[in-house]
Coordinates of C-alpha atoms in Angstrom, one line a residue:
M1 CA 0.2 -0.3 0.2
S2 CA 3.3 2.7 -0.2
V3 CA 2.8 5.1 -3.0
S4 CA 2.9 4.7 -6.6
R5 CA 4.9 6.3 -8.5
T6 CA 1.1 8.0 -10.5
G7 CA -0.2 8.0 -6.5
F8 CA -2.8 5.3 -7.3
L9 CA -2.9 4.5 -3.2
P10 CA -1.9 7.4 -1.4
F11 CA -1.4 6.1 2.5
R12 CA -2.7 9.3 3.9
F13 CA -5.4 9.2 2.1
W14 CA -6.3 5.2 3.5
A15 CA -5.2 6.4 6.6
W16 CA -7.9 9.0 6.7
A17 CA -10.6 7.0 5.3
W18 CA -9.7 5.1 8.4
F19 CA -9.9 7.3 10.8
V20 CA -13.6 8.6 9.7
A21 CA -14.9 4.4 9.8
W22 CA -13.2 4.2 13.2
L23 CA -14.6 6.7 14.0
L24 CA -18.6 5.6 13.1
L25 CA -17.7 2.2 14.2
L26 CA -17.3 4.3 17.5
G27 CA -20.6 5.5 17.5
Q28 CA -22.2 2.3 17.9
A29 CA -20.9 2.6 21.4
P30 CA -24.1 4.2 23.1
A31 CA -26.8 1.3 21.6
A32 CA -24.5 -1.3 22.5
H33 CA -24.6 0.2 26.4
L34 CA -21.2 -1.2 27.1
A35 CA -20.7 -2.4 30.6
G36 CA -17.5 -1.9 31.7
L37 CA -13.7 -1.3 30.9
P38 CA -12.9 -5.0 29.1
A39 CA -16.4 -4.4 27.1
G40 CA -15.0 -0.7 26.4
V41 CA -11.5 -1.8 25.5
F42 CA -12.3 -4.8 23.3
F43 CA -15.3 -2.8 21.5
V44 CA -12.4 0.1 20.5
V45 CA -9.4 -2.4 19.8
A46 CA -12.3 -4.6 16.9
A47 CA -13.7 -1.3 15.4
A48 CA -10.6 -0.4 14.8
G49 CA -9.9 -4.2 13.2
Y50 CA -12.9 -4.0 11.3
A51 CA -11.9 -0.3 9.9
A52 CA -9.5 -1.6 8.3
L53 CA -11.5 -4.7 7.3
Y54 CA -14.0 -2.5 5.1
L55 CA -11.7 -0.7 3.7
L56 CA -9.5 -3.6 2.3
P57 CA -11.2 -3.1 -1.0
L58 CA -9.1 -0.1 -1.7
L59 CA -5.7 -2.1 -2.3
L60 CA -7.6 -2.7 -5.8
A61 CA -6.8 1.1 -6.7
P62 CA -3.3 0.1 -7.7
L63 CA -3.8 -2.6 -9.6
L64 CA -6.9 -0.8 -11.3
G65 CA -4.8 2.0 -11.8
R66 CA -1.7 0.5 -13.6
L67 CA -3.8 -1.4 -15.6
A68 CA -5.6 1.4 -16.8
A69 CA -2.2 3.2 -17.0
R70 CA -1.7 0.3 -19.6
M71 CA -4.1 0.1 -22.2
V72 CA -4.7 4.4 -22.0
G73 CA -2.3 5.7 -20.1
A74 CA -0.9 7.6 -16.9
G75 CA -3.9 9.6 -17.1
A76 CA -7.1 6.9 -17.1
G77 CA -4.8 4.8 -14.6
R78 CA -5.0 8.4 -12.1
L79 CA -8.7 8.5 -13.1
L80 CA -9.8 4.7 -12.3
S81 CA -7.8 4.5 -9.0
G82 CA -9.4 8.0 -7.9
A83 CA -12.4 7.0 -8.9
W84 CA -12.6 3.7 -7.1
L85 CA -11.2 4.9 -4.1
T86 CA -13.5 7.5 -3.8
L87 CA -16.7 6.0 -4.0
W88 CA -15.5 2.8 -2.3
S89 CA -14.6 4.9 0.6
A90 CA -17.7 6.9 0.5
F91 CA -19.4 3.7 0.4
V92 CA -18.2 2.1 3.7
Q93 CA -18.5 5.9 5.3
L94 CA -22.1 5.8 4.7
V95 CA -22.9 2.2 4.8
L96 CA -21.7 2.6 8.1
V97 CA -23.7 5.7 8.7
V98 CA -27.1 3.7 7.6
D99 CA -26.1 0.8 9.8
L100 CA -25.8 3.1 12.5
L101 CA -29.6 4.3 12.7
V102 CA -30.8 1.3 12.3
F103 CA -28.9 -0.7 15.3
R104 CA -30.3 2.1 17.0
Q105 CA -34.0 2.4 16.4
F106 CA -34.0 -1.8 15.9
G107 CA -31.0 -3.6 17.6
F108 CA -29.5 -5.3 14.8
H109 CA -27.6 -4.1 12.1
L110 CA -27.9 -4.1 7.7
N111 CA -29.1 -7.5 7.0
G112 CA -31.0 -9.4 4.1
F113 CA -34.6 -8.2 6.3
V114 CA -33.0 -4.2 5.6
W115 CA -32.7 -5.1 2.1
N116 CA -35.7 -6.5 1.5
L117 CA -37.3 -3.8 3.2
V118 CA -36.0 -1.0 0.7
S119 CA -37.1 -2.9 -2.0
T120 CA -40.4 -3.7 -1.8
P121 CA -42.9 -1.1 -3.0
G122 CA -43.5 0.4 0.2
G123 CA -41.6 -0.4 2.5
V124 CA -39.5 3.0 3.5
E125 CA -42.9 3.9 4.0
S126 CA -44.1 1.8 6.4
M127 CA -41.5 2.8 9.0
G128 CA -42.9 6.4 8.4
A129 CA -40.4 7.5 5.2
G130 CA -41.0 10.0 2.5
T131 CA -39.9 11.9 0.0
A132 CA -38.1 13.9 3.1
T133 CA -36.2 10.1 3.5
W134 CA -35.0 10.4 0.4
A135 CA -34.3 14.1 -0.1
T136 CA -32.2 13.7 3.6
A137 CA -30.5 10.6 2.5
L138 CA -29.3 12.6 -0.7
G139 CA -28.0 16.0 0.8
V140 CA -25.7 13.0 2.9
A141 CA -24.2 11.0 0.3
V142 CA -23.6 14.3 -2.1
P143 CA -21.3 16.0 0.3
T144 CA -19.5 12.3 1.6
L145 CA -18.8 11.9 -2.2
A146 CA -17.9 14.8 -2.4
A147 CA -15.1 15.6 0.8
N148 CA -13.8 11.7 -0.2
A149 CA -13.0 13.2 -3.8
G150 CA -11.7 16.5 -2.4
L151 CA -9.6 15.2 -0.1
L152 CA -7.8 12.4 -2.1
W153 CA -7.0 15.4 -4.4
L154 CA -5.3 17.1 -1.6
C155 CA -3.4 14.0 -0.7
R156 CA -2.5 13.2 -4.3
R157 CA -1.4 17.1 -4.5
Q158 CA 0.8 16.9 -1.8
A159 CA 3.6 14.5 -3.1
G160 CA 6.5 15.1 -0.8
A161 CA 4.4 14.9 2.5
H162 CA 3.6 11.4 1.1
A163 CA 6.5 10.1 1.3
R164 CA 7.2 11.1 4.6
A165 CA 4.4 9.4 5.8
G166 CA 5.3 6.2 3.9
R167 CA 7.5 5.5 7.0
W168 CA 4.2 4.5 9.0
L169 CA 2.3 2.3 6.6
R170 CA 4.2 -0.7 8.0
P171 CA 4.0 0.0 11.9
A172 CA 0.0 1.0 10.7
L173 CA -0.5 -2.2 9.6
A174 CA 1.3 -4.0 11.7
A175 CA -0.3 -2.3 14.4
L176 CA -4.1 -2.7 12.8
L177 CA -2.7 -6.4 12.5
V178 CA -2.4 -7.3 15.8
C179 CA -6.1 -4.9 16.5
A180 CA -7.5 -7.9 14.5
V181 CA -6.0 -11.1 15.9
G182 CA -6.4 -9.8 19.8
E183 CA -10.1 -8.5 19.4
R184 CA -10.0 -12.5 17.6
L185 CA -8.1 -13.9 20.8
A186 CA -10.1 -11.8 23.2
Y187 CA -13.5 -12.7 21.8
G188 CA -13.1 -16.8 21.9
V189 CA -11.5 -16.7 25.3
S190 CA -14.7 -14.8 26.2
H191 CA -16.8 -16.7 24.6
F192 CA -15.0 -19.6 27.0
T193 CA -15.6 -18.0 30.3
G194 CA -18.6 -16.6 29.3
R195 CA -17.3 -13.0 29.8
A196 CA -21.2 -11.9 28.4
D197 CA -20.0 -7.8 28.3
V198 CA -17.6 -8.4 25.5
L199 CA -19.1 -10.8 23.4
A200 CA -22.3 -8.1 23.3
A201 CA -19.9 -5.2 22.2
A202 CA -18.8 -7.6 19.5
G203 CA -22.6 -7.4 18.6
A204 CA -22.2 -4.3 18.6
L205 CA -20.1 -3.6 15.1
P206 CA -21.5 -4.9 11.9
F207 CA -21.3 -7.9 10.0
Y208 CA -19.1 -9.0 13.0
Q209 CA -17.7 -12.4 12.2
P210 CA -16.9 -14.8 16.2
T211 CA -14.3 -17.1 16.1
T212 CA -14.2 -19.7 19.4
F213 CA -12.4 -22.2 20.3
R214 CA -14.7 -24.1 22.9
H215 CA -14.3 -27.6 21.9
L216 CA -10.7 -26.7 21.3
A217 CA -10.1 -25.8 24.4
Q218 CA -12.9 -28.2 26.0
S219 CA -10.9 -30.9 24.7
L220 CA -7.5 -29.6 26.1
G221 CA -9.4 -30.7 29.3
F222 CA -10.6 -26.7 30.2
T223 CA -14.0 -26.3 31.3
P224 CA -15.7 -23.6 30.1
A225 CA -17.7 -21.6 32.4
S226 CA -21.6 -21.5 32.8
R227 CA -24.1 -18.3 31.8
Q228 CA -26.2 -16.6 34.6
P229 CA -29.1 -15.0 33.9
D230 CA -28.0 -12.1 36.2
K231 CA -25.4 -11.8 32.5
L232 CA -28.8 -10.3 30.4
R233 CA -28.9 -6.8 30.4
A234 CA -24.8 -7.0 29.2
A235 CA -25.2 -10.2 27.0
G236 CA -28.1 -8.6 24.3
G237 CA -27.0 -4.9 24.9
S238 CA -29.5 -3.3 23.6
F239 CA -32.8 -6.3 24.8
V240 CA -34.2 -5.1 27.1
Y241 CA -36.8 -8.6 28.2
P242 CA -39.8 -7.5 30.3
L243 CA -40.2 -3.9 29.7
A244 CA -41.8 -3.9 33.1
P245 CA -41.4 -6.3 36.0
L246 CA -43.8 -8.6 37.2
R247 CA -47.0 -7.8 39.1
L248 CA -48.2 -10.7 40.4
E249 CA -52.0 -10.8 42.2
P250 CA -51.7 -14.9 42.6
P251 CA -55.5 -16.6 43.0
P252 CA -55.7 -18.0 46.1
R253 CA -55.6 -22.1 44.3
L254 CA -53.0 -21.8 41.8
P255 CA -53.2 -24.5 38.7
N256 CA -50.6 -27.1 38.7
I257 CA -49.2 -27.5 34.6
V258 CA -48.4 -30.7 32.6
W259 CA -46.6 -29.7 29.7
L260 CA -45.7 -32.1 26.8
V261 CA -44.1 -31.6 23.8
A262 CA -42.9 -33.9 20.9
E263 CA -40.5 -34.1 18.4
S264 CA -41.7 -33.0 14.8
L265 CA -44.9 -34.0 15.7
R266 CA -47.2 -32.1 12.4
A267 CA -51.0 -30.9 12.9
D268 CA -52.2 -33.3 11.0
A269 CA -51.2 -35.8 13.5
L270 CA -53.7 -35.7 15.8
D271 CA -56.3 -37.9 14.2
A272 CA -58.3 -40.7 15.5
G273 CA -57.2 -43.2 13.8
I274 CA -53.3 -42.1 14.9
M275 CA -54.0 -41.0 18.3
P276 CA -56.9 -42.2 19.5
A277 CA -56.5 -41.1 23.4
T278 CA -54.7 -38.1 22.2
S279 CA -57.6 -37.3 20.4
A280 CA -60.2 -38.7 22.9
F281 CA -59.0 -36.4 25.1
A282 CA -58.6 -33.0 22.9
D283 CA -62.2 -33.7 23.3
Q284 CA -62.1 -32.9 27.0
A285 CA -60.2 -29.4 26.4
L286 CA -59.3 -26.6 23.8
R287 CA -58.5 -27.8 20.4
F288 CA -56.4 -25.1 18.3
D289 CA -56.8 -26.2 14.3
R290 CA -54.9 -23.5 13.3
H291 CA -52.5 -23.6 15.4
Y292 CA -48.4 -22.2 14.7
S293 CA -45.4 -22.9 16.2
S294 CA -43.1 -20.0 16.3
G295 CA -40.7 -21.7 14.3
N296 CA -39.8 -24.1 11.2
G297 CA -37.1 -26.0 13.8
T298 CA -36.6 -27.0 17.8
R299 CA -34.8 -23.5 19.3
M300 CA -37.4 -21.2 17.2
G301 CA -40.2 -23.5 18.0
M302 CA -39.5 -23.8 21.9
F303 CA -38.0 -20.4 21.9
G304 CA -41.9 -19.1 21.2
M305 CA -43.3 -20.8 23.5
F306 CA -41.6 -20.1 26.6
Y307 CA -40.7 -16.4 25.8
G308 CA -43.3 -15.3 23.0
L309 CA -40.6 -13.8 21.3
Y310 CA -39.3 -13.7 17.8
G311 CA -36.3 -15.9 17.2
K312 CA -34.3 -13.6 16.3
D313 CA -33.9 -12.6 20.2
W314 CA -32.3 -16.3 20.7
F315 CA -29.4 -14.9 20.5
P316 CA -29.3 -12.3 23.3
V317 CA -31.3 -14.5 26.0
L318 CA -28.7 -17.2 25.2
E319 CA -25.6 -15.1 25.7
G320 CA -27.1 -13.7 28.6
G321 CA -28.7 -17.2 30.3
R322 CA -32.6 -15.3 30.6
P323 CA -34.9 -17.7 32.0
P324 CA -38.1 -16.6 30.4
L325 CA -40.8 -14.6 32.7
L326 CA -42.5 -17.7 33.4
M327 CA -40.4 -19.6 34.8
D328 CA -39.3 -16.5 36.6
A329 CA -43.2 -16.2 37.6
L330 CA -43.3 -19.8 38.5
R331 CA -40.3 -19.5 40.6
Q332 CA -41.7 -16.5 42.8
L333 CA -45.0 -18.5 43.1
D334 CA -42.8 -21.6 44.9
Y335 CA -43.6 -24.1 42.6
R336 CA -41.8 -27.5 42.3
I337 CA -40.5 -27.4 39.0
E338 CA -39.3 -30.5 36.9
A339 CA -38.0 -31.5 33.4
W340 CA -37.8 -34.1 31.4
S341 CA -36.2 -34.4 27.5
S342 CA -35.4 -37.4 25.6
A343 CA -33.2 -35.6 23.9
R344 CA -30.9 -33.3 25.6
F345 CA -31.2 -29.7 27.2
S346 CA -28.1 -29.1 26.2
Y347 CA -28.5 -29.3 22.7
P348 CA -30.7 -27.5 22.1
E349 CA -29.3 -24.8 24.8
F350 CA -32.5 -25.6 26.8
D351 CA -30.6 -25.7 29.9
R352 CA -29.4 -22.0 28.8
T353 CA -32.7 -20.1 28.2
L354 CA -36.1 -22.0 28.5
F355 CA -34.3 -23.9 31.9
A356 CA -31.8 -21.2 33.5
G357 CA -31.2 -21.1 36.8
L358 CA -32.7 -24.7 37.5
P359 CA -30.6 -26.9 39.4
H360 CA -29.0 -30.1 37.1
S361 CA -30.9 -32.3 39.6
A362 CA -34.8 -30.4 38.8
L363 CA -33.2 -31.4 34.6
H364 CA -33.4 -35.5 33.2
D365 CA -31.8 -36.7 30.3
G366 CA -29.6 -39.7 30.3
A367 CA -32.0 -42.0 29.3
Q368 CA -30.2 -44.4 27.1
G369 CA -31.9 -46.4 23.6
E370 CA -34.1 -45.0 20.7
G371 CA -36.4 -42.4 21.0
W372 CA -39.3 -44.4 22.2
Q373 CA -37.9 -46.0 24.7
R374 CA -36.1 -43.0 26.5
D375 CA -40.0 -41.2 26.4
R376 CA -41.5 -44.7 28.1
I377 CA -38.5 -44.1 30.8
N378 CA -38.8 -40.7 31.2
V379 CA -42.8 -40.5 31.9
G380 CA -42.1 -43.1 34.1
Q381 CA -39.8 -41.2 36.0
M382 CA -41.8 -37.9 35.6
L383 CA -45.5 -39.7 36.6
E384 CA -43.4 -41.0 39.9
F385 CA -42.4 -37.0 40.2
V386 CA -46.8 -36.0 39.8
R387 CA -47.3 -38.5 42.1
D388 CA -45.1 -37.3 45.2
A389 CA -45.9 -34.0 44.1
A390 CA -49.5 -34.6 44.6
Q391 CA -49.5 -36.4 47.6
A392 CA -47.1 -33.6 49.6
P393 CA -47.9 -32.7 52.6
D394 CA -47.6 -28.9 51.6
R395 CA -49.6 -29.8 48.5
R396 CA -47.2 -26.5 46.6
P397 CA -48.1 -26.4 42.6
F398 CA -46.2 -28.4 40.9
M399 CA -45.1 -27.8 36.6
S400 CA -43.0 -31.1 34.9
F401 CA -42.1 -30.7 31.5
M402 CA -41.3 -32.7 29.3
F403 CA -40.3 -33.7 25.9
F404 CA -40.6 -36.3 23.5
E405 CA -38.9 -37.9 20.9
S406 CA -40.5 -41.1 19.7
P407 CA -41.9 -38.8 16.1
H408 CA -38.6 -37.5 15.6
A409 CA -37.1 -38.8 12.0
R410 CA -35.7 -42.4 11.8
Y411 CA -39.4 -42.0 13.2
Y412 CA -37.9 -45.7 15.7
F413 CA -41.0 -47.4 17.5
P414 CA -42.1 -50.8 18.7
P415 CA -43.4 -53.6 17.0
E416 CA -46.9 -53.3 18.8
N417 CA -47.5 -49.2 17.3
A418 CA -46.8 -50.8 13.9
I419 CA -50.7 -49.1 12.3
R420 CA -50.0 -48.1 9.2
K421 CA -47.9 -51.1 6.7
P422 CA -46.0 -51.4 4.3
Y423 CA -43.2 -48.9 6.2
L424 CA -39.2 -48.8 5.5
E425 CA -38.1 -50.7 7.8
T426 CA -34.6 -50.4 7.3
F427 CA -33.6 -46.3 7.7
N428 CA -30.9 -46.2 6.3
Y429 CA -29.5 -42.3 5.4
A430 CA -26.9 -43.5 2.8
T431 CA -29.4 -46.0 0.9
V432 CA -32.6 -44.4 1.2
S433 CA -35.0 -42.8 -2.2
L434 CA -37.0 -40.2 -1.1
T435 CA -38.6 -40.2 -4.4
R436 CA -39.0 -43.5 -4.2
D437 CA -39.8 -44.3 -0.2
I438 CA -41.0 -41.0 1.1
E439 CA -44.7 -43.0 1.9
L440 CA -43.4 -45.2 3.0
I441 CA -41.4 -43.3 5.6
R442 CA -44.5 -41.7 6.2
N443 CA -45.8 -44.7 7.4
R444 CA -43.1 -45.1 10.0
Y445 CA -43.8 -41.7 11.0
L446 CA -47.4 -42.0 12.0
N447 CA -46.1 -45.5 13.7
A448 CA -44.5 -43.5 15.6
C449 CA -46.9 -40.6 16.6
N450 CA -48.9 -44.1 17.4
H451 CA -46.1 -44.8 19.9
L452 CA -46.1 -40.9 21.2
D453 CA -49.7 -41.2 21.9
S454 CA -49.1 -44.3 23.8
Q455 CA -47.1 -42.4 26.3
F456 CA -49.5 -39.3 26.5
A457 CA -52.1 -41.8 27.3
R458 CA -49.9 -43.0 30.4
V459 CA -50.1 -39.4 31.6
F460 CA -54.0 -38.5 30.7
D461 CA -54.8 -41.5 32.5
E462 CA -52.1 -40.7 35.9
I463 CA -54.1 -37.5 36.5
E464 CA -57.6 -38.9 36.0
R465 CA -56.6 -41.3 38.8
L466 CA -55.0 -38.7 40.9
G467 CA -58.4 -36.8 40.7
L468 CA -56.1 -33.9 40.0
Q469 CA -58.4 -33.2 36.3
N470 CA -59.7 -30.1 38.4
D471 CA -56.6 -28.5 39.5
T472 CA -54.3 -29.4 35.8
I473 CA -53.7 -27.0 33.3
V474 CA -52.9 -29.3 30.9
I475 CA -50.6 -29.0 27.3
V476 CA -50.1 -30.6 24.5
T477 CA -48.4 -29.9 21.2
G478 CA -45.3 -30.0 18.9
D479 CA -41.8 -28.2 18.8
H480 CA -42.9 -27.6 14.6
G481 CA -44.4 -29.5 11.7
E482 CA -42.3 -32.6 9.1
E483 CA -43.0 -32.5 5.7
F484 CA -42.5 -35.5 3.7
M485 CA -41.8 -33.9 0.1
E486 CA -45.5 -32.8 0.1
K487 CA -44.3 -29.1 -0.8
G488 CA -41.0 -30.2 -2.1
R489 CA -38.7 -31.2 0.6
W490 CA -38.9 -34.0 4.4
G491 CA -38.3 -33.3 7.4
H492 CA -38.3 -29.2 9.0
N493 CA -35.9 -26.9 9.2
S494 CA -35.3 -25.5 5.8
S495 CA -38.4 -23.5 4.8
F496 CA -41.6 -22.3 5.7
V497 CA -44.3 -24.3 4.3
E498 CA -47.5 -25.5 6.2
E499 CA -46.6 -29.0 6.8
Q500 CA -43.0 -27.6 8.6
I501 CA -44.8 -25.0 10.9
R502 CA -48.3 -26.2 11.1
V503 CA -48.7 -28.0 14.5
P504 CA -51.3 -29.2 17.4
L505 CA -52.4 -27.6 20.5
V506 CA -54.5 -29.2 23.4
L507 CA -54.6 -26.9 26.2
R508 CA -56.9 -28.1 29.1
V509 CA -57.8 -25.6 31.9
P510 CA -59.6 -26.5 34.8
G511 CA -62.6 -24.6 34.7
V512 CA -62.5 -23.8 30.8
A513 CA -65.4 -25.8 28.3
P514 CA -64.1 -27.4 26.0
R515 CA -64.1 -26.0 22.7
R516 CA -62.2 -26.1 18.6
V517 CA -60.8 -23.3 18.1
A518 CA -61.0 -22.4 15.1
A519 CA -59.3 -19.1 14.6
M520 CA -55.0 -18.7 14.1
S521 CA -53.6 -19.1 16.9
S522 CA -49.5 -19.5 18.1
H523 CA -46.7 -20.7 20.6
L524 CA -46.0 -17.0 21.0
D525 CA -49.7 -16.6 22.6
L526 CA -48.4 -19.6 25.4
P527 CA -47.1 -17.8 27.9
A528 CA -49.3 -14.9 28.2
T529 CA -52.0 -17.0 28.3
L530 CA -50.0 -19.1 31.5
L531 CA -49.3 -16.3 32.8
S532 CA -52.8 -15.1 33.4
R533 CA -54.0 -18.3 35.0
L534 CA -50.8 -17.0 37.3
G535 CA -52.2 -13.7 38.7
V536 CA -49.5 -11.7 36.8
R537 CA -51.5 -8.4 35.8
N538 CA -48.7 -6.6 33.2
A539 CA -50.4 -6.0 29.6
P540 CA -49.2 -8.5 27.6
H541 CA -47.3 -6.2 25.2
E542 CA -44.4 -6.0 28.3
L543 CA -43.7 -9.2 28.8
S544 CA -44.3 -10.6 25.4
L545 CA -45.9 -10.4 20.9
G546 CA -48.9 -13.0 22.7
H547 CA -52.2 -12.7 24.1
D548 CA -54.0 -15.3 25.4
L549 CA -56.0 -17.5 24.3
L550 CA -58.3 -17.7 27.0
G551 CA -59.1 -13.7 26.2
R552 CA -61.4 -11.9 23.3
R553 CA -59.2 -11.0 21.1
Q554 CA -58.5 -13.6 18.0
R555 CA -55.2 -13.1 16.4
Q556 CA -55.4 -12.5 12.3
S557 CA -51.0 -13.7 11.6
T558 CA -48.5 -15.0 13.5
V559 CA -44.5 -14.3 12.5
I560 CA -42.5 -17.2 12.6
S561 CA -38.6 -17.8 12.6
D562 CA -36.2 -19.4 11.9
W563 CA -31.9 -19.1 12.1
S564 CA -32.1 -17.0 9.3
S565 CA -35.1 -15.6 8.6
V566 CA -38.6 -14.2 9.6
A567 CA -42.4 -15.6 8.0
W568 CA -45.3 -13.0 8.6
V569 CA -48.4 -15.7 7.8
A570 CA -52.0 -13.8 7.3
A571 CA -55.2 -15.4 6.5
D572 CA -54.1 -14.4 3.2
Y573 CA -50.4 -14.5 1.9
K574 CA -47.2 -14.9 3.8
A575 CA -44.5 -13.6 3.6
V576 CA -40.6 -14.3 4.4
Y577 CA -37.7 -12.1 5.1
P578 CA -34.5 -11.9 5.2
L579 CA -32.7 -11.3 8.0
A580 CA -29.2 -12.9 7.4
S581 CA -28.2 -13.8 3.7
A582 CA -29.0 -17.5 4.3
G583 CA -32.3 -16.1 4.9
F584 CA -32.4 -15.0 0.7
A585 CA -32.4 -19.2 -0.5
N586 CA -36.4 -19.0 1.2
A587 CA -37.7 -15.1 0.6
G588 CA -41.0 -14.5 -1.2
T589 CA -43.9 -14.0 -1.3
F590 CA -46.4 -17.2 -1.0
T591 CA -50.5 -18.1 -1.2
P592 CA -51.1 -19.2 1.9
D593 CA -51.6 -23.2 0.6
D594 CA -47.4 -22.4 -0.1
R595 CA -47.9 -21.0 -3.8
A596 CA -45.4 -18.3 -5.1
V597 CA -47.7 -15.2 -6.0
A598 CA -47.8 -13.9 -9.2
D599 CA -47.2 -10.4 -8.2
A600 CA -45.7 -9.8 -5.2
D601 CA -44.8 -6.1 -5.6
A602 CA -48.3 -5.4 -5.7
V603 CA -49.6 -8.3 -2.8
R604 CA -46.4 -6.8 -0.2
A605 CA -47.5 -3.1 -1.0
A606 CA -51.2 -3.9 0.0
H607 CA -50.1 -5.0 2.9
R608 CA -47.1 -3.0 3.9
E609 CA -49.2 -2.2 7.0
D610 CA -48.0 -5.5 8.0
L611 CA -44.2 -5.3 7.7
A612 CA -45.1 -1.8 10.4
Q613 CA -46.6 -4.2 12.5
L614 CA -43.5 -7.0 12.0
L615 CA -40.9 -4.0 12.2
D616 CA -42.6 -3.0 15.6
G617 CA -42.3 -6.8 16.7
L618 CA -39.0 -7.3 15.9
S619 CA -37.8 -4.3 17.8
R620 CA -39.9 -4.0 20.6
F621 CA -37.9 -5.4 23.2
H622 CA -35.1 -3.7 23.0
R623 CA -33.8 -0.2 24.1
R624 CA -34.6 2.3 21.5
A625 CA -38.0 0.6 20.6
V626 CA -39.3 1.1 25.3
R627 CA -42.3 3.5 25.2

């Protein structure tokens, strides 16, 4: 990057461009709410390294300049290199300014969702922007370009100064390299040791790419630190949950809660021919016929079910180890709480999110065997807990949770549950053909659901035997659905088609008459529903993005998340917006039955108020969204 004979890359110009980018990154600090000196030092050093990283494309200027000089002449070389230097430097500065504004307002950086917002007709207008906004943007962009062009002209005129300044090139590059390597190491150590303040500082930098070495450190004998709930504020940066403290006025008689969640339980599996016991139980309860998960995978489905938040907020919650408000309320009310999983509480990281703060002795996940065998063992243990709690002298209310694995691929079950034949008897991922075998695979899944039904029945029967039916809320649902090539894919976690996001919901609440509910409902509504039964008096919007399923309000739309996208699902259309570059694969506008619409721009323009609601939900639990 030294001064070339034709001045293609003046060092002083690069230094000024880096300095401006660094200052703009430092402007993220107030929105990040940096907690303490280590986080502040990390942020300053990391910003220095990333400012240099963003400007690396300036290195193309000498190449472009020399190429043009050889082909056309020295003047053309200087012109082309100058244009590149000016445009890229101004581009970086403008992007950092826009990112700063977005991060302060919504709590996330520039991503696929923002691009979709800008490129969708009416998208920017849905945020309240208009002609004045575009005029302001133009009024910033033009002076920025002019300032960079003027700075480059001055730098090129001072050739002698460049020769002297060039002596600082190597020391400057060495210092920036130390910054880059140092922040990589600092982040990795902080991730391993649970320094949530440093992790939050990294999240304030746009396009930050973390470096971790958790598995390497564990292989060397080091033990990672556990995250604790009191680290939430630092871990989330601008993330604020809840918006107000819990206000509890518990009823005279608190209900027990039995919460049953099955892996990959799609909505139409709740059928009398497949799950007869659960279908009979649903006839004595509330059965929600148009219920949606909050995700197309386990993490986001369970996260929305317990927190009532969109999946984007999984990440600050995980880093901070923040339990859901529902668990806070249960502990404040002195509930006995124990949970079982036929998978692992550590993957997904539910021990650091949903059940954070519970002692390890209350989380049971060590059963052996296939999924159906683990389900049987865990149901037996859970029923022992229910019996002990029901017969305890103090009669404290209890909450028992279980995550079932029977319907998880490869869908294992015992011979007595083979109600659908033929089925794929040998399920080998290496030899299976989805085109040839999908119906056999589906039958295998339905047989596994039949076994799941037998385990649900054990729970229903024991509640009746103990006489707890008038004191116990029972929840039966799935974490997400499961597709069998109806829309071109098998499994889940790959798209937002109905088969992957629709699940059953059966809810039996003491004193509430059985009925079938045709209105839309969502996992996002479960926390508000349960908190209301516990005597929480907060306004629902202070605690979650859902509402009480037993209240008067009817849901008109819902939001479903995966790792990199959100889907807005309404009665007449479905829109998928990317939140990261990976989310572009599924982005689009669709009919309710998942066919691409002919004129996506027209559909979104006609529903621009929906986009405004989505933006409100994405930003509500971030500091700038607090009103």
